[in-house]
Coordinates of C-alpha atoms in Angstrom, one line a residue:
M1 CA -25.6 -24.8 178.7
I2 CA -24.6 -27.9 177.0
H3 CA -23.5 -25.9 173.9
R4 CA -21.3 -23.6 175.9
R5 CA -19.6 -26.7 177.2
H6 CA -19.0 -28.2 174.1
L7 CA -17.4 -25.0 172.7
L8 CA -14.9 -24.9 176.1
A9 CA -14.1 -28.5 175.4
T10 CA -13.6 -28.2 171.8
A11 CA -11.4 -25.1 172.3
L12 CA -9.4 -26.8 175.0
L13 CA -8.6 -29.8 172.6
A14 CA -7.3 -27.6 169.8
I15 CA -5.1 -26.0 172.2
L16 CA -3.4 -29.3 173.5
A17 CA -3.7 -30.3 169.9
T18 CA -1.0 -27.4 168.9
G19 CA 1.2 -28.0 172.3
C20 CA 0.2 -24.4 173.2
V21 CA -0.7 -25.4 177.1
Q22 CA 2.3 -24.1 179.0
G23 CA 4.2 -26.9 180.5
E24 CA 2.9 -29.4 178.3
S25 CA 5.6 -32.1 177.8
G26 CA 7.3 -32.0 174.6
A27 CA 5.4 -28.7 173.5
A28 CA 7.7 -26.6 170.8
P29 CA 9.6 -23.5 172.7
P30 CA 8.4 -20.2 170.9
A31 CA 10.5 -18.6 168.3
Q32 CA 12.9 -16.1 169.6
G33 CA 12.2 -14.2 166.5
Q34 CA 15.9 -12.9 164.8
L35 CA 19.2 -11.8 165.3
R36 CA 20.7 -9.2 162.7
L37 CA 24.2 -8.6 163.1
D38 CA 27.4 -7.7 160.6
Y39 CA 30.7 -9.0 160.3
A40 CA 33.4 -6.9 159.0
Y41 CA 37.0 -7.5 157.3
Y42 CA 38.2 -5.0 160.5
N43 CA 36.7 -7.2 162.9
P44 CA 38.4 -10.4 162.7
L45 CA 36.3 -12.1 165.7
S46 CA 32.7 -11.4 163.7
L47 CA 34.5 -13.6 160.4
V48 CA 35.3 -16.7 163.1
I49 CA 31.6 -16.6 164.8
R50 CA 30.1 -16.2 161.5
K51 CA 32.1 -19.3 160.0
Q52 CA 31.8 -21.4 163.0
R53 CA 28.1 -21.1 162.9
W54 CA 28.2 -20.8 166.6
L55 CA 24.8 -18.4 167.2
E56 CA 23.1 -20.7 164.3
N57 CA 23.6 -23.8 165.9
E58 CA 23.0 -22.7 169.6
L59 CA 19.5 -20.5 168.9
K60 CA 17.2 -22.8 167.4
G61 CA 14.1 -20.7 166.9
T62 CA 15.9 -17.9 166.1
K63 CA 16.9 -16.4 162.4
V64 CA 20.4 -15.0 162.0
T65 CA 20.9 -12.9 159.6
W66 CA 24.6 -11.8 158.7
V67 CA 25.4 -8.1 157.2
L68 CA 28.8 -7.0 155.7
S69 CA 29.5 -3.7 156.9
A70 CA 32.2 -2.2 154.5
G71 CA 33.2 0.6 157.1
S72 CA 32.2 2.0 160.5
N73 CA 29.7 4.3 158.8
K74 CA 27.9 1.5 157.1
A75 CA 27.5 -0.4 160.5
N76 CA 26.2 2.8 161.9
E77 CA 23.7 3.6 158.9
N78 CA 22.5 0.0 159.5
L79 CA 21.8 0.3 163.2
R80 CA 20.2 3.8 162.7
A81 CA 18.0 2.2 160.2
E82 CA 17.3 -0.6 162.4
T83 CA 18.7 -3.3 159.8
I84 CA 20.7 -4.9 162.2
D85 CA 20.6 -5.3 165.8
V86 CA 24.4 -5.3 166.4
G87 CA 27.2 -4.0 164.6
S88 CA 30.9 -3.1 165.1
T89 CA 32.8 0.1 164.4
A90 CA 35.2 1.9 165.8
G91 CA 35.2 3.8 169.3
A92 CA 35.4 7.0 167.7
A93 CA 32.6 6.4 165.2
A94 CA 30.2 5.3 168.1
L95 CA 30.5 8.2 169.9
Q96 CA 29.9 10.4 167.2
A97 CA 26.9 8.3 166.2
R98 CA 25.4 8.5 169.8
A99 CA 26.2 12.3 170.1
N100 CA 24.2 12.8 166.9
G101 CA 21.1 10.9 168.0
S102 CA 21.6 7.5 167.3
P103 CA 20.5 5.3 170.1
I104 CA 23.1 2.9 170.4
K105 CA 25.0 1.2 173.1
T106 CA 28.3 -0.2 173.3
I107 CA 28.3 -4.1 174.7
G108 CA 31.6 -5.1 174.1
I109 CA 35.2 -4.5 172.8
Y110 CA 36.4 -6.9 170.0
T111 CA 40.0 -5.5 169.5
R112 CA 42.7 -3.0 170.0
P113 CA 43.9 -2.5 166.6
E114 CA 46.1 -0.5 164.8
W115 CA 44.4 -0.3 161.8
T116 CA 44.7 3.0 160.2
A117 CA 47.5 5.3 158.8
L118 CA 48.2 8.2 156.1
V119 CA 48.8 6.3 153.1
V120 CA 50.9 7.8 150.1
A121 CA 51.7 6.2 146.6
K122 CA 54.8 4.6 146.3
D123 CA 56.6 7.4 144.3
S124 CA 54.9 9.9 146.3
P125 CA 57.3 13.3 147.6
V126 CA 55.1 13.6 150.5
T127 CA 57.0 12.6 153.6
E128 CA 55.1 14.2 156.4
V129 CA 51.6 15.4 157.4
K130 CA 52.4 19.0 156.9
Q131 CA 53.3 18.5 153.4
L132 CA 49.6 17.4 152.8
K133 CA 48.2 21.0 153.2
G134 CA 46.2 22.0 150.0
K135 CA 46.1 18.3 148.7
K136 CA 43.2 15.8 148.2
V137 CA 43.2 13.0 150.9
A138 CA 40.6 9.9 150.6
A139 CA 39.0 9.3 153.6
T140 CA 35.6 7.9 154.5
K141 CA 33.9 10.4 156.7
G142 CA 32.6 8.9 160.1
T143 CA 35.1 6.6 160.2
D144 CA 38.4 6.0 162.6
P145 CA 40.5 6.6 159.3
Y146 CA 38.8 9.8 158.9
F147 CA 39.1 10.7 162.6
F148 CA 43.1 9.6 162.5
L149 CA 43.2 12.0 159.9
L150 CA 41.6 15.1 161.6
Q151 CA 43.9 14.2 164.7
A152 CA 47.1 14.1 162.3
L153 CA 46.4 17.2 160.7
Q154 CA 45.6 19.1 164.3
E155 CA 49.2 17.9 165.7
A156 CA 51.0 18.8 162.3
G157 CA 49.2 22.6 162.8
L158 CA 46.4 21.9 160.3
G159 CA 42.7 21.6 160.3
G160 CA 40.4 19.8 158.3
T161 CA 39.9 22.6 155.9
D162 CA 43.6 22.6 154.9
V163 CA 43.1 19.3 152.7
E164 CA 40.7 18.6 150.3
V165 CA 38.9 15.5 151.8
V166 CA 37.4 13.2 149.2
N167 CA 34.8 11.4 150.7
L168 CA 35.4 7.7 149.8
Q169 CA 34.4 4.0 151.0
H170 CA 37.8 2.6 152.2
A171 CA 38.1 0.0 149.1
D172 CA 37.3 3.3 146.8
G173 CA 40.0 5.3 148.8
R174 CA 42.5 2.6 148.1
T175 CA 41.8 2.6 144.3
A176 CA 41.9 6.4 144.1
L177 CA 45.3 6.7 145.7
E178 CA 46.8 4.0 143.8
R179 CA 45.3 5.3 140.6
G180 CA 47.0 8.8 141.2
D181 CA 43.6 10.5 141.8
V182 CA 44.4 11.6 145.3
D183 CA 47.4 12.5 147.2
A184 CA 47.0 10.7 150.3
W185 CA 44.4 8.2 151.8
A186 CA 43.4 7.8 155.4
G187 CA 43.8 3.9 155.0
L188 CA 42.2 1.0 156.8
D189 CA 43.4 -2.2 157.1
P190 CA 43.3 -4.8 155.3
L191 CA 42.8 -2.8 152.4
M192 CA 45.8 -1.0 153.8
A193 CA 48.5 -4.0 153.9
Q194 CA 47.3 -5.2 150.7
S195 CA 47.9 -1.7 149.2
Q196 CA 51.3 -1.7 150.7
V197 CA 51.9 -5.4 149.2
D198 CA 50.5 -4.5 145.7
A199 CA 51.0 -1.3 145.0
G200 CA 54.0 -0.3 146.8
S201 CA 52.1 2.3 149.1
K202 CA 53.8 4.0 151.9
L203 CA 52.5 4.4 155.7
V204 CA 53.9 8.3 155.9
Y205 CA 52.1 8.9 159.4
R206 CA 51.5 6.0 162.1
N207 CA 50.2 6.7 165.5
P208 CA 48.3 4.0 167.4
V209 CA 47.2 6.4 170.1
F210 CA 45.1 7.8 167.4
N211 CA 43.6 4.6 166.5
S212 CA 40.2 4.1 168.8
Y213 CA 39.4 0.6 169.9
G214 CA 36.6 -1.8 168.0
F215 CA 33.4 -1.3 169.9
L216 CA 30.5 -3.6 169.5
N217 CA 27.3 -1.7 169.6
A218 CA 23.5 -2.7 170.0
R219 CA 20.5 -0.8 169.2
E220 CA 19.0 0.2 172.6
G221 CA 15.4 -1.2 171.7
F222 CA 17.1 -4.5 171.0
L223 CA 18.8 -4.4 174.7
T224 CA 15.3 -3.8 175.9
E225 CA 13.5 -6.4 174.0
H226 CA 16.2 -9.2 173.5
P227 CA 18.8 -9.0 176.3
D228 CA 18.9 -12.6 176.2
L229 CA 20.3 -12.6 172.6
A230 CA 22.6 -9.5 173.4
Q231 CA 24.3 -11.9 175.8
K232 CA 24.6 -14.8 173.3
V233 CA 26.5 -12.7 170.8
I234 CA 28.7 -11.1 173.6
D235 CA 29.3 -15.1 174.9
A236 CA 30.2 -15.9 171.1
Y237 CA 32.4 -13.4 170.9
E238 CA 34.5 -14.4 173.8
R239 CA 34.5 -17.8 172.2
A240 CA 35.9 -16.4 169.1
R241 CA 38.7 -14.9 171.1
T242 CA 39.5 -17.8 172.9
W243 CA 39.3 -19.4 169.3
I244 CA 42.0 -17.1 167.8
A245 CA 44.2 -17.3 170.5
A246 CA 44.5 -21.1 170.3
H247 CA 44.1 -21.2 166.4
P248 CA 46.3 -18.1 164.9
D249 CA 47.3 -20.0 161.9
E250 CA 43.6 -20.6 160.8
A251 CA 42.5 -17.3 161.7
V252 CA 44.9 -15.7 159.3
Q253 CA 43.7 -18.0 156.6
L254 CA 40.2 -17.2 157.4
L255 CA 41.1 -13.2 157.3
A256 CA 43.1 -14.2 153.9
A257 CA 40.1 -16.1 152.3
E258 CA 37.3 -13.7 153.6
A259 CA 38.9 -10.4 152.6
K260 CA 40.6 -11.7 149.4
L261 CA 43.9 -11.4 151.0
A262 CA 47.3 -12.9 150.2
P263 CA 48.1 -15.0 153.4
E264 CA 51.0 -13.0 154.1
V265 CA 49.0 -9.8 154.3
A266 CA 46.4 -11.2 156.6
S267 CA 49.3 -12.3 158.7
V268 CA 50.5 -8.6 159.2
V269 CA 47.1 -7.4 160.1
L270 CA 46.0 -9.9 162.4
K271 CA 49.2 -10.7 164.4
E272 CA 51.2 -7.5 164.2
R273 CA 48.4 -4.8 163.8
T274 CA 45.6 -6.1 165.8
E275 CA 45.4 -7.0 169.7
A276 CA 42.4 -9.7 171.0
D277 CA 43.8 -10.7 173.7
I278 CA 42.0 -7.8 175.8
S279 CA 39.2 -7.4 178.1
P280 CA 36.1 -7.2 176.4
V281 CA 34.2 -4.8 178.9
P282 CA 33.8 -1.0 178.0
G283 CA 35.4 0.7 180.5
A284 CA 37.7 3.6 181.5
E285 CA 40.3 2.9 178.7
Q286 CA 38.0 3.2 175.9
R287 CA 36.6 6.6 177.6
A288 CA 40.1 7.8 177.8
V289 CA 40.4 7.1 174.3
L290 CA 37.6 9.0 173.7
E291 CA 37.7 11.5 175.6
R292 CA 41.0 12.6 173.9
I293 CA 39.3 12.3 170.4
L294 CA 36.0 14.4 171.6
P295 CA 37.5 17.7 171.3
T296 CA 38.4 17.0 167.5
L297 CA 35.1 15.8 166.7
V298 CA 33.7 19.2 168.0
R299 CA 36.7 21.5 166.9
E300 CA 35.7 19.9 163.0
S301 CA 31.8 20.1 163.5
Q302 CA 31.5 16.4 163.3
V303 CA 29.2 16.3 166.4
R304 CA 25.9 18.8 167.0
S305 CA 27.4 20.3 170.1
E306 CA 30.5 19.6 172.7
A307 CA 27.1 19.2 175.5
E308 CA 25.8 16.3 173.3
A309 CA 29.1 14.7 172.7
R310 CA 29.7 14.7 176.5
G311 CA 26.2 13.4 177.5
A312 CA 26.9 10.8 174.7
L313 CA 30.1 9.6 176.2
D314 CA 28.5 9.5 179.4
A315 CA 25.6 7.3 178.2
L316 CA 27.7 5.0 175.5
F317 CA 28.8 2.1 177.7
E318 CA 26.6 -1.0 178.6
P319 CA 29.0 -3.3 180.2
R320 CA 27.0 -5.8 181.9
F321 CA 27.0 -8.3 179.1
A322 CA 30.6 -8.4 178.8
E323 CA 31.1 -8.6 182.5
K324 CA 29.0 -11.6 182.7
A325 CA 30.8 -13.1 179.9
Q326 CA 34.2 -12.5 181.4
A327 CA 33.2 -13.6 184.5
S328 CA 32.2 -17.0 183.2
S329 CA 35.1 -17.6 180.8

């Protein structure tokens, strides 16, 4: 009996020494693990949050890791591989990913951009979409520029098989256009704006309606396990939205520095082609955009079936985090 009491006393002292008794004054809080999220040149709010280190400063005990997304397809790949918890894509790319089995939810809307158009070289004879029939067009499959191309072709009475799509990441698509390796490029800002300035590239077709919103997506498992961290991310995004509105010139300078753009190009992208002062809550407006795009995704076999695409659209939005952030702002 004495031996047993001695062991219990020793164990209790060890616990107290490590500060693990609940309610112990001055005990270190448990580590919250890690938060992995992306930043992207097409998502200016992410650049602000990363630069200001708001999450790192607030989430003591949590390792915050930033991963660069070169396009919506890369963000979706990283979400699917569980190398990030939160990633930024275009709306159409989020719908495609969910419809094809990726367990993601859209927890916020970061911008309403006109970030894509069809681009040709400065000396190109192409002046309208129908002239692209039989031509080579660079595009990054699984991203808004690619879905923009499909919608533009459909409007012109063409289909995806009427052009030769050269699947290149956005930066490589720009290079291919400027070298003359392709006849057109489904461009993405800020690369598109920079190509206009540097190489005289021309936007042969624009249509803001064909651009889907900027969607902030999270893995379902992450939302289940760490809803508190998801809320912190959305809160930081709303802080960045306010910061950009109050510091537009600094935001331009940040985008220029991060994406290695001329300041005048960054200004065009951020001030003329990007609307950040919008509601962060995914809802009816975004659903309407995706409902318009969905038939194109089905017709061009970008999703496994129409039924899965419609089921994905019904299950995609998780607005509670953005609603809470908006209510407290």
